[in-house]
Structure formats: structure tokens, C-alpha cells
Short mmCIF file of C-alpha atoms and ligand atoms in Angstrom, two decimals:
data_model
loop_
_atom_site.label_atom_id
_atom_site.label_comp_id
_atom_site.label_asym_id
_atom_site.label_seq_id
_atom_site.Cartn_x
_atom_site.Cartn_y
_atom_site.Cartn_z
CA MET A 1 4.94 -14.71 24.69
CA TYR A 2 6.56 -17.55 22.78
CA GLY A 3 10.12 -18.21 23.94
CA PRO A 4 12.59 -20.97 24.71
CA ILE A 5 11.54 -23.58 27.26
CA ARG A 6 13.57 -26.23 29.05
CA CYS A 7 10.97 -28.19 30.99
CA VAL A 8 7.22 -28.60 31.40
CA GLU A 9 7.19 -26.09 34.26
CA ASP A 10 8.22 -23.35 31.80
CA LEU A 11 4.76 -23.61 30.19
CA PRO A 12 2.06 -21.24 31.53
CA ILE A 13 0.47 -23.95 33.68
CA GLY A 14 -2.91 -22.93 35.07
CA TRP A 15 -3.10 -19.62 33.19
CA THR A 16 -5.51 -18.45 30.57
CA ASP A 17 -6.05 -15.28 28.57
CA ARG A 18 -9.23 -13.24 28.28
CA GLN A 19 -9.38 -11.45 24.96
CA GLU A 20 -11.65 -8.78 23.54
CA ALA A 21 -11.24 -5.84 21.17
CA GLY A 22 -8.39 -3.74 22.61
CA THR A 23 -8.18 -6.01 25.71
CA TYR A 24 -5.86 -8.82 26.74
CA ARG A 25 -5.78 -10.06 30.33
CA LEU A 26 -3.96 -13.02 31.86
CA GLU A 27 -6.06 -14.83 34.43
CA PRO A 28 -5.53 -17.91 36.59
CA ARG A 29 -7.54 -21.01 35.64
CA ASN A 30 -9.08 -23.35 38.15
CA ASP A 31 -7.05 -26.28 36.80
CA SER A 32 -3.47 -26.99 35.78
CA ALA A 33 -3.91 -27.02 32.01
CA LEU A 34 -0.62 -26.67 30.10
CA PHE A 35 -2.18 -25.11 27.01
CA GLY A 36 -5.20 -23.38 28.53
CA TYR A 37 -4.48 -20.07 26.78
CA VAL A 38 -5.17 -19.10 23.16
CA VAL A 39 -2.75 -16.82 21.29
CA GLY A 40 -0.82 -13.83 22.57
CA PRO A 41 0.75 -10.82 20.85
CA THR A 42 3.62 -12.78 19.34
CA SER A 43 3.27 -15.38 16.64
CA TRP A 44 5.74 -17.99 15.38
CA LYS A 45 6.50 -15.54 12.57
CA LYS A 46 9.13 -13.93 14.79
CA PHE A 47 11.24 -17.11 14.64
CA LEU A 48 10.93 -17.81 10.90
CA PHE A 49 10.98 -14.18 9.78
CA PRO A 50 12.63 -12.23 12.63
CA PRO A 51 11.65 -8.60 13.25
CA ARG A 52 15.22 -7.51 12.44
CA GLU A 53 18.02 -9.50 10.86
CA LYS A 54 21.28 -8.89 9.09
CA LEU A 55 21.21 -9.99 5.45
CA TRP A 56 24.79 -9.28 4.52
CA GLN A 57 27.84 -7.23 5.44
CA ALA A 58 30.63 -5.73 3.37
CA GLN A 59 34.18 -4.77 4.30
CA LYS A 60 36.37 -2.33 2.39
CA THR A 61 39.41 -3.97 0.82
CA GLY A 62 42.37 -2.51 -1.11
CA ASN A 63 40.45 -2.22 -4.35
CA GLY A 64 36.76 -2.48 -3.47
CA PHE A 65 34.42 -4.24 -1.03
CA GLN A 66 34.26 -7.84 0.06
CA VAL A 67 30.57 -8.78 0.47
CA GLU A 68 29.70 -11.60 2.82
CA ALA A 69 26.15 -13.00 3.05
CA GLN A 70 24.85 -13.66 6.58
CA PHE A 71 22.75 -16.78 6.95
CA PRO A 72 20.87 -17.98 10.03
CA PRO A 73 22.54 -20.73 12.08
CA GLN A 74 21.41 -24.27 11.21
CA GLU A 75 19.51 -25.09 14.40
CA ASN A 76 16.73 -27.58 14.99
CA THR A 77 13.74 -25.89 16.60
CA ALA A 78 10.39 -27.25 17.80
CA PHE A 79 7.32 -25.01 17.90
CA LEU A 80 5.35 -26.46 20.80
CA GLY A 81 1.71 -25.49 21.14
CA ILE A 82 1.15 -24.10 17.66
CA ARG A 83 -2.55 -23.56 16.93
CA SER A 84 -4.43 -24.51 13.79
CA CYS A 85 -4.80 -20.88 12.64
CA GLU A 86 -1.05 -20.48 13.09
CA LEU A 87 -0.31 -23.57 10.99
CA HIS A 88 -2.37 -21.93 8.26
CA ALA A 89 -0.45 -18.69 8.75
CA ILE A 90 2.85 -20.54 8.32
CA ALA A 91 1.50 -22.21 5.16
CA ILE A 92 0.64 -18.74 3.84
CA GLN A 93 4.09 -17.36 4.62
CA ASP A 94 5.66 -20.47 3.05
CA LYS A 95 3.85 -19.52 -0.13
CA VAL A 96 4.91 -15.88 0.08
CA PHE A 97 8.56 -16.56 0.83
CA THR A 98 9.30 -19.81 -0.95
CA ALA A 99 6.71 -20.65 -3.64
CA GLY A 100 7.33 -17.82 -6.11
CA PRO A 101 10.19 -17.28 -8.54
CA PHE A 102 12.23 -15.54 -5.81
CA VAL A 103 12.89 -17.69 -2.76
CA ASP A 104 13.79 -15.98 0.52
CA SER A 105 16.80 -18.06 1.52
CA HIS A 106 16.79 -16.85 5.15
CA TYR A 107 13.19 -17.93 5.63
CA ARG A 108 13.73 -21.24 3.83
CA LEU A 109 16.77 -22.16 5.92
CA ARG A 110 14.89 -21.56 9.17
CA ARG A 111 11.74 -23.27 7.97
CA GLU A 112 13.54 -26.47 6.93
CA ASN A 113 14.62 -27.15 10.51
CA VAL A 114 11.36 -26.70 12.37
CA LEU A 115 9.29 -29.41 14.02
CA LEU A 116 5.63 -28.42 14.42
CA ILE A 117 3.76 -29.73 17.46
CA ALA A 118 0.20 -28.47 17.27
CA VAL A 119 -2.31 -28.12 20.07
CA ASN A 120 -6.00 -28.12 19.19
CA CYS A 121 -7.93 -25.20 20.67
CA THR A 122 -10.51 -26.44 23.14
CA GLN A 123 -11.27 -22.95 24.41
CA PRO A 124 -11.12 -20.21 21.75
CA GLY A 125 -10.54 -16.56 22.60
CA GLY A 126 -13.13 -13.79 22.48
CA ALA A 127 -11.68 -12.36 19.26
CA CYS A 128 -11.14 -15.67 17.41
CA PHE A 129 -12.99 -16.39 14.15
CA CYS A 130 -11.07 -19.35 12.69
CA VAL A 131 -14.23 -21.39 12.04
CA SER A 132 -15.49 -18.84 9.53
CA MET A 133 -12.03 -18.69 7.89
CA ASN A 134 -11.87 -22.50 7.67
CA THR A 135 -8.62 -22.53 9.61
CA GLY A 136 -9.54 -24.17 12.93
CA PRO A 137 -10.03 -24.92 15.74
CA LYS A 138 -8.69 -28.44 14.98
CA ALA A 139 -5.35 -28.78 13.23
CA ALA A 140 -6.06 -30.79 10.10
CA GLN A 141 -2.68 -30.76 8.37
CA GLY A 142 0.77 -29.22 8.31
CA PHE A 143 1.95 -30.58 11.68
CA ASP A 144 4.38 -33.28 12.73
CA LEU A 145 2.42 -34.06 15.88
CA SER A 146 -0.87 -32.69 17.16
CA LEU A 147 -2.26 -32.83 20.67
CA THR A 148 -5.64 -32.33 22.30
CA GLU A 149 -5.41 -31.59 25.99
CA VAL A 150 -8.13 -33.34 28.02
CA ILE A 151 -8.46 -32.06 31.56
CA SER A 152 -11.09 -32.45 34.27
CA ALA A 153 -11.17 -33.01 38.03
CA SER A 154 -10.47 -36.72 37.51
CA GLU A 155 -8.16 -36.89 34.49
CA HIS A 156 -5.47 -35.02 32.59
CA TYR A 157 -4.01 -36.47 29.42
CA PHE A 158 -3.33 -35.72 25.75
CA ILE A 159 -4.79 -37.28 22.63
CA ALA A 160 -2.03 -37.33 20.03
CA HIS A 161 -2.08 -37.59 16.23
CA THR A 162 0.94 -37.92 14.01
CA GLY A 163 1.24 -36.01 10.74
CA THR A 164 4.69 -37.01 9.46
CA PRO A 165 7.25 -39.82 9.91
CA LYS A 166 9.19 -37.40 12.14
CA GLY A 167 6.14 -37.08 14.40
CA GLU A 168 5.68 -40.86 14.42
CA ALA A 169 9.30 -41.40 15.46
CA ILE A 170 8.88 -38.99 18.38
CA LEU A 171 5.62 -40.54 19.54
CA ARG A 172 7.23 -43.99 19.53
CA GLU A 173 9.64 -42.68 22.21
CA VAL A 174 6.83 -41.40 24.43
CA PRO A 175 4.87 -43.79 26.68
CA HIS A 176 1.31 -43.88 25.33
CA GLN A 177 -1.83 -45.96 25.00
CA PRO A 178 -3.47 -46.84 21.71
CA TRP A 179 -6.23 -44.60 20.43
CA ASP A 180 -9.78 -45.93 20.87
CA GLU A 181 -13.25 -44.73 20.03
CA ASN A 182 -13.73 -43.10 23.44
CA HIS A 183 -10.83 -40.82 22.66
CA GLU A 184 -12.37 -40.03 19.32
CA LYS A 185 -15.73 -39.18 20.93
CA LYS A 186 -14.03 -37.05 23.58
CA GLU A 187 -11.96 -35.13 21.04
CA ASN A 188 -14.93 -34.57 18.73
CA ALA A 189 -17.02 -33.26 21.62
CA LEU A 190 -14.25 -30.85 22.68
CA MET A 191 -13.85 -29.56 19.12
CA LYS A 192 -17.60 -29.09 18.64
CA ALA A 193 -17.81 -27.16 21.93
CA SER A 194 -14.89 -25.02 20.83
CA GLU A 195 -16.58 -24.20 17.51
CA ARG A 196 -19.72 -23.14 19.36
CA GLN A 197 -17.74 -20.83 21.66
CA MET A 198 -16.00 -18.97 18.81
CA GLY A 199 -15.91 -15.28 19.73
CA ARG A 200 -16.63 -13.86 16.28
CA ALA A 201 -17.38 -14.72 12.65
CA LEU A 202 -16.48 -13.15 9.33
CA ASP A 203 -18.81 -13.63 6.40
CA THR A 204 -16.39 -14.40 3.56
CA ARG A 205 -18.96 -14.94 0.77
CA GLY A 206 -17.84 -12.85 -2.22
CA ILE A 207 -15.67 -10.73 0.05
CA LYS A 208 -13.06 -10.01 -2.62
CA GLU A 209 -15.62 -8.51 -5.01
CA LEU A 210 -17.38 -6.74 -2.12
CA LEU A 211 -14.23 -4.90 -1.07
CA TYR A 212 -13.11 -4.11 -4.61
CA GLN A 213 -16.54 -2.64 -5.36
CA ASN A 214 -16.50 -0.55 -2.19
CA ALA A 215 -13.14 1.17 -2.43
CA GLU A 216 -14.95 4.52 -2.04
CA HIS A 217 -17.24 3.44 0.81
CA PRO A 218 -17.72 6.12 3.52
CA GLN A 219 -16.84 3.53 6.20
CA TRP A 220 -13.13 3.88 5.35
CA LYS A 221 -13.31 7.49 6.50
CA LYS A 222 -15.15 6.50 9.68
CA VAL A 223 -12.61 3.85 10.64
CA ALA A 224 -9.78 6.27 9.86
CA ASP A 225 -11.23 8.71 12.41
CA ARG A 226 -10.39 6.10 15.08
CA CYS A 227 -7.32 4.44 13.58
CA LEU A 228 -4.01 5.75 14.99
CA SER A 229 -1.91 4.33 12.13
CA CYS A 230 0.16 2.73 14.90
CA ALA A 231 0.84 -0.46 12.84
CA ASN A 232 0.14 -2.78 15.81
CA CYS A 233 -2.26 -4.85 13.70
CA THR A 234 0.42 -5.61 11.14
CA MET A 235 3.10 -6.35 13.75
CA VAL A 236 0.95 -8.94 15.55
CA CYS A 237 -0.51 -10.47 12.40
CA PRO A 238 1.03 -13.90 11.71
CA THR A 239 0.74 -13.49 7.93
CA CYS A 240 1.88 -9.87 7.37
CA PHE A 241 5.27 -10.03 5.68
CA CYS A 242 6.24 -6.49 4.65
CA SER A 243 9.77 -5.41 5.41
CA SER A 244 12.23 -2.67 4.69
CA VAL A 245 16.02 -2.72 4.38
CA GLU A 246 18.60 -0.26 5.64
CA ASP A 247 22.34 -0.09 5.19
CA VAL A 248 24.31 0.93 8.26
CA THR A 249 27.89 2.05 7.76
CA ASP A 250 30.63 2.72 10.26
CA LEU A 251 31.99 6.25 10.60
CA LYS A 252 35.07 5.50 8.51
CA GLY A 253 32.97 4.18 5.63
CA GLU A 254 34.88 0.87 5.66
CA HIS A 255 32.19 -1.48 6.85
CA VAL A 256 28.51 -1.74 6.03
CA ASP A 257 25.74 -4.00 7.33
CA ARG A 258 22.47 -4.52 5.50
CA TRP A 259 19.56 -5.07 7.91
CA ARG A 260 16.03 -6.15 7.14
CA SER A 261 13.27 -5.05 9.55
CA TRP A 262 9.53 -5.54 9.65
CA ASP A 263 7.68 -2.65 8.10
CA SER A 264 3.99 -1.86 7.80
CA CYS A 265 1.58 -0.51 5.22
CA PHE A 266 0.36 1.78 8.02
CA ASN A 267 3.66 3.69 7.92
CA LEU A 268 3.56 6.76 5.70
CA GLU A 269 7.04 6.04 4.30
CA PHE A 270 6.07 2.53 3.30
CA SER A 271 4.36 3.68 0.11
CA TYR A 272 7.03 6.29 -0.68
CA ILE A 273 7.91 6.43 -4.32
CA HIS A 274 9.87 9.25 -5.84
CA GLY A 275 8.09 12.50 -5.09
CA GLY A 276 6.04 11.35 -2.10
CA SER A 277 3.91 8.69 -0.47
CA ALA A 278 1.20 7.01 -2.51
CA ARG A 279 -1.05 6.49 0.51
CA LYS A 280 -1.00 9.77 2.40
CA SER A 281 -4.15 9.38 4.51
CA THR A 282 -4.93 6.91 7.29
CA GLN A 283 -8.12 6.16 5.37
CA SER A 284 -6.14 4.94 2.35
CA ARG A 285 -3.75 2.94 4.54
CA TYR A 286 -6.46 1.13 6.50
CA ARG A 287 -8.29 0.39 3.25
CA GLN A 288 -5.08 -0.96 1.73
CA TRP A 289 -4.45 -3.23 4.71
CA MET A 290 -7.94 -4.71 4.96
CA THR A 291 -8.45 -4.98 1.21
CA HIS A 292 -5.09 -6.72 0.86
CA LYS A 293 -5.85 -9.17 3.69
CA LEU A 294 -9.31 -10.14 2.50
CA ALA A 295 -9.33 -9.45 -1.25
CA SER A 296 -6.14 -8.82 -3.23
CA TRP A 297 -4.25 -11.51 -1.27
CA HIS A 298 -6.49 -13.99 -3.12
CA ASP A 299 -5.30 -12.58 -6.46
CA GLN A 300 -1.68 -12.58 -5.35
CA PHE A 301 -1.38 -15.88 -3.49
CA GLY A 302 -4.64 -17.79 -4.11
CA THR A 303 -5.67 -17.65 -0.45
CA SER A 304 -6.99 -15.20 2.12
CA GLY A 305 -4.34 -13.22 4.00
CA CYS A 306 -6.34 -13.64 7.21
CA VAL A 307 -6.54 -16.82 9.30
CA GLY A 308 -8.96 -15.51 11.91
CA CYS A 309 -6.56 -15.46 14.89
CA GLY A 310 -8.07 -12.22 16.21
CA ARG A 311 -4.73 -10.64 17.17
CA CYS A 312 -5.28 -7.45 15.17
CA ILE A 313 -8.57 -6.92 17.05
CA VAL A 314 -7.12 -7.57 20.50
CA TRP A 315 -3.91 -5.56 20.07
CA CYS A 316 -5.49 -2.57 18.33
CA PRO A 317 -5.31 0.12 21.02
CA VAL A 318 -8.70 1.48 19.93
CA GLY A 319 -10.31 -1.92 19.37
CA ILE A 320 -10.90 -1.72 15.61
CA ASP A 321 -12.35 -5.04 14.51
CA ILE A 322 -11.76 -6.34 10.98
CA THR A 323 -14.89 -8.55 11.21
CA LYS A 324 -17.08 -5.58 12.15
CA GLU A 325 -15.61 -3.31 9.47
CA ALA A 326 -16.28 -5.94 6.79
CA ALA A 327 -19.82 -6.49 8.13
CA ILE A 328 -20.61 -2.76 8.00
CA ILE A 329 -19.61 -2.59 4.34
CA ARG A 330 -21.59 -5.76 3.58
CA GLN A 331 -24.71 -4.39 5.27
CA ALA A 332 -24.76 -1.19 3.21
CA PRO A 333 -22.60 -1.58 0.08
CA LEU A 334 -22.35 1.23 -2.46
CA PRO A 335 -24.87 0.93 -5.28
CA GLN A 336 -23.34 -0.67 -8.39
CA THR A 337 -23.75 0.71 -11.90
CA GLN A 338 -24.66 -1.67 -14.72
CA GLU A 339 -20.98 -1.76 -15.74
CA GLY A 340 -20.11 -2.91 -12.24
CA GLY A 341 -18.57 0.39 -11.09
CA THR A 342 -19.80 2.52 -8.20
S1 LIG B 401 -5.75 -9.97 9.87
FE1 LIG B 401 -6.03 -10.06 12.10
S2 LIG B 401 -7.32 -11.88 12.48
FE2 LIG B 401 -6.50 -12.04 10.39
S3 LIG B 401 -4.62 -13.26 10.61
FE3 LIG B 401 -3.99 -11.10 10.73
S4 LIG B 401 -4.01 -10.63 12.94
FE4 LIG B 401 -5.15 -12.56 12.65
S1 LIG B 402 -6.29 -0.50 13.01
FE1 LIG B 402 -5.72 -0.30 15.18
S2 LIG B 402 -3.80 -1.44 15.39
FE2 LIG B 402 -4.11 -1.07 13.18
S3 LIG B 402 -2.99 0.86 12.78
FE3 LIG B 402 -5.13 1.43 13.22
S4 LIG B 402 -5.13 1.85 15.45
FE4 LIG B 402 -3.23 0.72 15.03
#
């Protein structure tokens, strides 16, 4: 779990995680790596876009209500150990929350004060597929500082890159040796090995059209027979951004708080419009989620909504795997009519 740390010993030294569909196990490593794990159930999303936050409050006055906006405290925060897929996820949420005509001021205020220290993945998890999503394992951009942990029986050190003047200023304060070509060779070898170990792959060629053309594919029914509509996949996903608001009043009706909480397209009420829910079946909700992630997100934001972190696969209690579901549809797509319909 990501949380506050005060010293190096607060990092999960010597621990790793074994990940598979519906499985996450912490295991001791045979070394003292500081970043020898991959990604857990939480993502940095919880700090930039908290699961529940107060947006405003209002107090009854003599002749009406006094409304007072609630903004997050201006605090400097460093995200230490952020992975390449997660940098991409933050870039996606930046687009969602701040690039359109309506800027989410709560998100923007938090985002402005964050320092990003990336760690390149030298040992991907069993459910990772960042290589096929072009999002990893090496952090290419979007960080202030990036680190590659090099560890063996005889050595333990970090290769550091700076991405911004802020990162450069920090590195100047840290004792270090200049970069040479041996470091470059070592880092390249670690990254190549990591790419080869990638747990999964998703074939993204024409995936938007594929999913749009297969909205009536029988696989949606098959996956719905297993899916519990529990919403875990959306809660752990670092890019999912849906939320709901509720107003909570006191018993006297003199004070009200407006709260925003994470919501999910897997919840029946999420698609409620007057008269009922638009997506009544689990089949329609799973299809909505996957088609949004891999297809309509491109139309909406010009990018995929998936960064290949594998969390939705690992934390699905029945092990539903987005890469497998997409592959099944690709292997046997519905026949297309000449007009392009099914
Ligand atoms: S859809 Fe799944 S694999 Fe893709 S970013 Fe979200 S949690 Fe990660
Ligand atoms: S796909 Fe898995 S995690 Fe997502 S709602 Fe269905 S059962 Fe839950």
C-alpha cells in the first residue's frame, strides 16, 4: 500500500509480490532490494483524486445559506517509487481533469505540488502488460527524477536520471558519481530482461474498431456469467475517474456538506437516468467498462484508458482478465456486413 514514509526503513525492503489473475501474495526476496515489488492494490490516484472528499459546505444564515468551498491543503508531496505505467496513468488523469473546458480545481491544486520520483521496473509482475501498451517498463517522461535499482551479491546502487530542473536540484544535493557507459549497458540489460519477463500482452491493433464492431458478441454474456459486478477493477484502476456526489445535511437542516466519492460503471445506480438504469445487466456493464477503456477512451481523450498495470486482473476476485477477453473477441469476431454492421 502506498502511504507516508519517514525513512528508508519504511520501504518494503526485501519483499516482493507474486501476482496472477485473482492472486496477490507478498513474499520475501533473497536480497534487500528497496523497490523489489511491482504494484499493489492502491495507485497514486488516491492522493490526487481521493476516494472521498468534501467539495463544499453550506451553513444556514438569517436569510439564506452561506456556501464555502473546501479546497485541499497546499502541501508538497513526493511520490517515491512511481512506475512508468503509473506515470502514464497520471498523464491520462491530467487530461481528464485539467485539459478540457472544465478544470477540476481540487485535482489541479494537488497535482501542482507533487514531485514524481520514478523507479524503473526491473522485475514485472505476472499480470503486467505495459510493453504492449507502450507504457513501460522504463519511465521515459513525466518524472522529476527516475531511478533504476541495481542489486546483486556484490553491489547495490541506483542509476538516476533527471527529468526537470526540480529533479536536477535534488540530485545535486545527493552524493553521486557521474554516469558512464557501463551504467548505460547495465540499465539497458535490466530493461531488456524486464521486457522479456512481461507476464501478458494485449494486441492493440485496431482494437477500437474491433470492440465497436463486436458490441453484440456472445463473449460479453460469457464473461458476465463470472463477473460479480463488484467494481474492484474500477477501484484499483489508476485511470478510472468516475465519481458521484452526495449532500449530507444535519438533522436541523442548518448545515450541509457536499461529498464526492469514487463510483463505478459496475454499479447499477451509476447509469440511472429518470425512470431507471440504462445498463441493467452485468453483461452491459462489463462491456461498457472494457469498451470504454480500450475503445471509446480514444474518441474521448485521444489515448487508451488502459496502461497495462494488470491491477484489474489481479484484484478481480474471479480472475477475469481484460487481455484474455479482448483476445477471445479478436480470435472469433462477429461477421461484418458490407455496410460494416454485424
Ligand atoms: S484497465 Fe486494468 S490493466 Fe488497464 S490500467 Fe486499468 S487496472 Fe491497469
Ligand atoms: S470484472 Fe472482476 S473485479 Fe470487475 S466487477 Fe467483474 S468480478 Fe468485479
